[in-house]
CSV table of C-alpha atoms in Angstrom, one decimal:
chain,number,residue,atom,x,y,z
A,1,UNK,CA,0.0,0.0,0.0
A,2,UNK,CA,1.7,3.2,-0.7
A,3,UNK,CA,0.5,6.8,0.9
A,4,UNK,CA,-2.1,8.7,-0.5
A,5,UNK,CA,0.0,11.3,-1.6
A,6,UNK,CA,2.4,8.8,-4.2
A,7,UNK,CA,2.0,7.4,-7.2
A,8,UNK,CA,3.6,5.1,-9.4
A,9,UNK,CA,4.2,4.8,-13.3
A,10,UNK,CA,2.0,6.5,-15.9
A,11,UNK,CA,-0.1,8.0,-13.1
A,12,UNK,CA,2.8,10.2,-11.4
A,13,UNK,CA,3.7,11.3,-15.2
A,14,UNK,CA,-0.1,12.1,-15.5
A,15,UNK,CA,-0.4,13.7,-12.4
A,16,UNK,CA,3.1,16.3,-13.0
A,17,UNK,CA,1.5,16.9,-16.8
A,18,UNK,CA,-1.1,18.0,-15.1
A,19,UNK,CA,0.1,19.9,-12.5
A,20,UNK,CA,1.9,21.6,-15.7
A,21,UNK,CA,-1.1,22.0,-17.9
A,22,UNK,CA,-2.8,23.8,-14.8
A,23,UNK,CA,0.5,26.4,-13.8
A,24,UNK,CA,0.0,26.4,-17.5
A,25,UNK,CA,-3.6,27.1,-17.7
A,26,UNK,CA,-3.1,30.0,-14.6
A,27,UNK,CA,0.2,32.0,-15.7
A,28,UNK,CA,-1.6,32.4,-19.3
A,29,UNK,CA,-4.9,34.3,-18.2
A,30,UNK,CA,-2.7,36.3,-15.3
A,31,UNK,CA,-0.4,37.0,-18.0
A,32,UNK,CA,-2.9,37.8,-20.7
A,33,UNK,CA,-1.2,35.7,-22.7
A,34,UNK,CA,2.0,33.4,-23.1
A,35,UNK,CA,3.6,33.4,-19.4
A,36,UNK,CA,7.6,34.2,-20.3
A,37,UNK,CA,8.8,32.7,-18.1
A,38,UNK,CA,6.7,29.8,-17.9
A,39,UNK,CA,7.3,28.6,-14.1
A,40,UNK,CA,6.5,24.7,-13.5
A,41,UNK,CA,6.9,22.7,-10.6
A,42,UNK,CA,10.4,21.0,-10.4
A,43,UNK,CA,10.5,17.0,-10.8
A,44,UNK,CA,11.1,15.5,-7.9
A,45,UNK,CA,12.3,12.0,-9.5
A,46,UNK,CA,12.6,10.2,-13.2
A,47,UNK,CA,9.2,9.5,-13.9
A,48,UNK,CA,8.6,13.5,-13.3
A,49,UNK,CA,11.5,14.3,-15.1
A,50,UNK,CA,10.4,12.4,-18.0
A,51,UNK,CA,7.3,14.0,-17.8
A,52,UNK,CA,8.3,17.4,-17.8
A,53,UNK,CA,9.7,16.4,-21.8
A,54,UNK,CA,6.7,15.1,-22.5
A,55,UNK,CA,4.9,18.2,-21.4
A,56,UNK,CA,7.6,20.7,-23.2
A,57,UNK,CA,7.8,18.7,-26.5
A,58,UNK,CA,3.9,18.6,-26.9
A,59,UNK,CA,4.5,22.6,-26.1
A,60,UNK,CA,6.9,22.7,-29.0
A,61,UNK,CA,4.8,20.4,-31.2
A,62,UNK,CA,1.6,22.9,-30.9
A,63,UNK,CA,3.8,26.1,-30.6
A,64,UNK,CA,6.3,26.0,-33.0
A,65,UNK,CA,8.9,27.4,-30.6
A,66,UNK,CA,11.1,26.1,-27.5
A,67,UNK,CA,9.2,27.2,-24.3
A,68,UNK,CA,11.2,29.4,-22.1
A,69,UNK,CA,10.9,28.1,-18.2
A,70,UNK,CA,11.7,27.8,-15.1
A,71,UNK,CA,11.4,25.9,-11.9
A,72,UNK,CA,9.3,27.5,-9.2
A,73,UNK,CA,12.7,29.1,-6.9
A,74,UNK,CA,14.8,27.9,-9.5
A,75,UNK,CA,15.9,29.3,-12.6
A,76,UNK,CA,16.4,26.6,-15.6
């Protein structure tokens, strides 16, 4: 049984995507627009970290352009 708070797999990469889509979703109608930078939550282990590419290269795919970001605290 693992806490509530943890998931494994394809749900953990769902649930950063998400947690992108959404700072994503929030920056943009602050903004008025394209957030620059975008600021996403940091991975905290592989399957995050993969997610995060998945996240920027379906950005790139509908944009046309490489995303400029950040980590929340963190400059990348």
């Amino acid at each position: 049984m693992t806490p509530e708070n943890e998931t494994d797999g394809p749900d953990r990469i769902a649930a950063y995507i998400t947690a992108c889509s959404e700072a994503l979703e929030t920056q943009s109608q602050a903004a008025r627009g394209w957030p620059n930078p975008l600021v996403l939550p940091e991975p905290e282990d592989a399957e995050e970290n993969e997610a995060l590419g998945l996240f920027l290269a379906e950005l790139r795919q509908a944009t046309g352009v490489e995303v400029k970001f950040r980590f929340r605290n963190k400059p990348h």
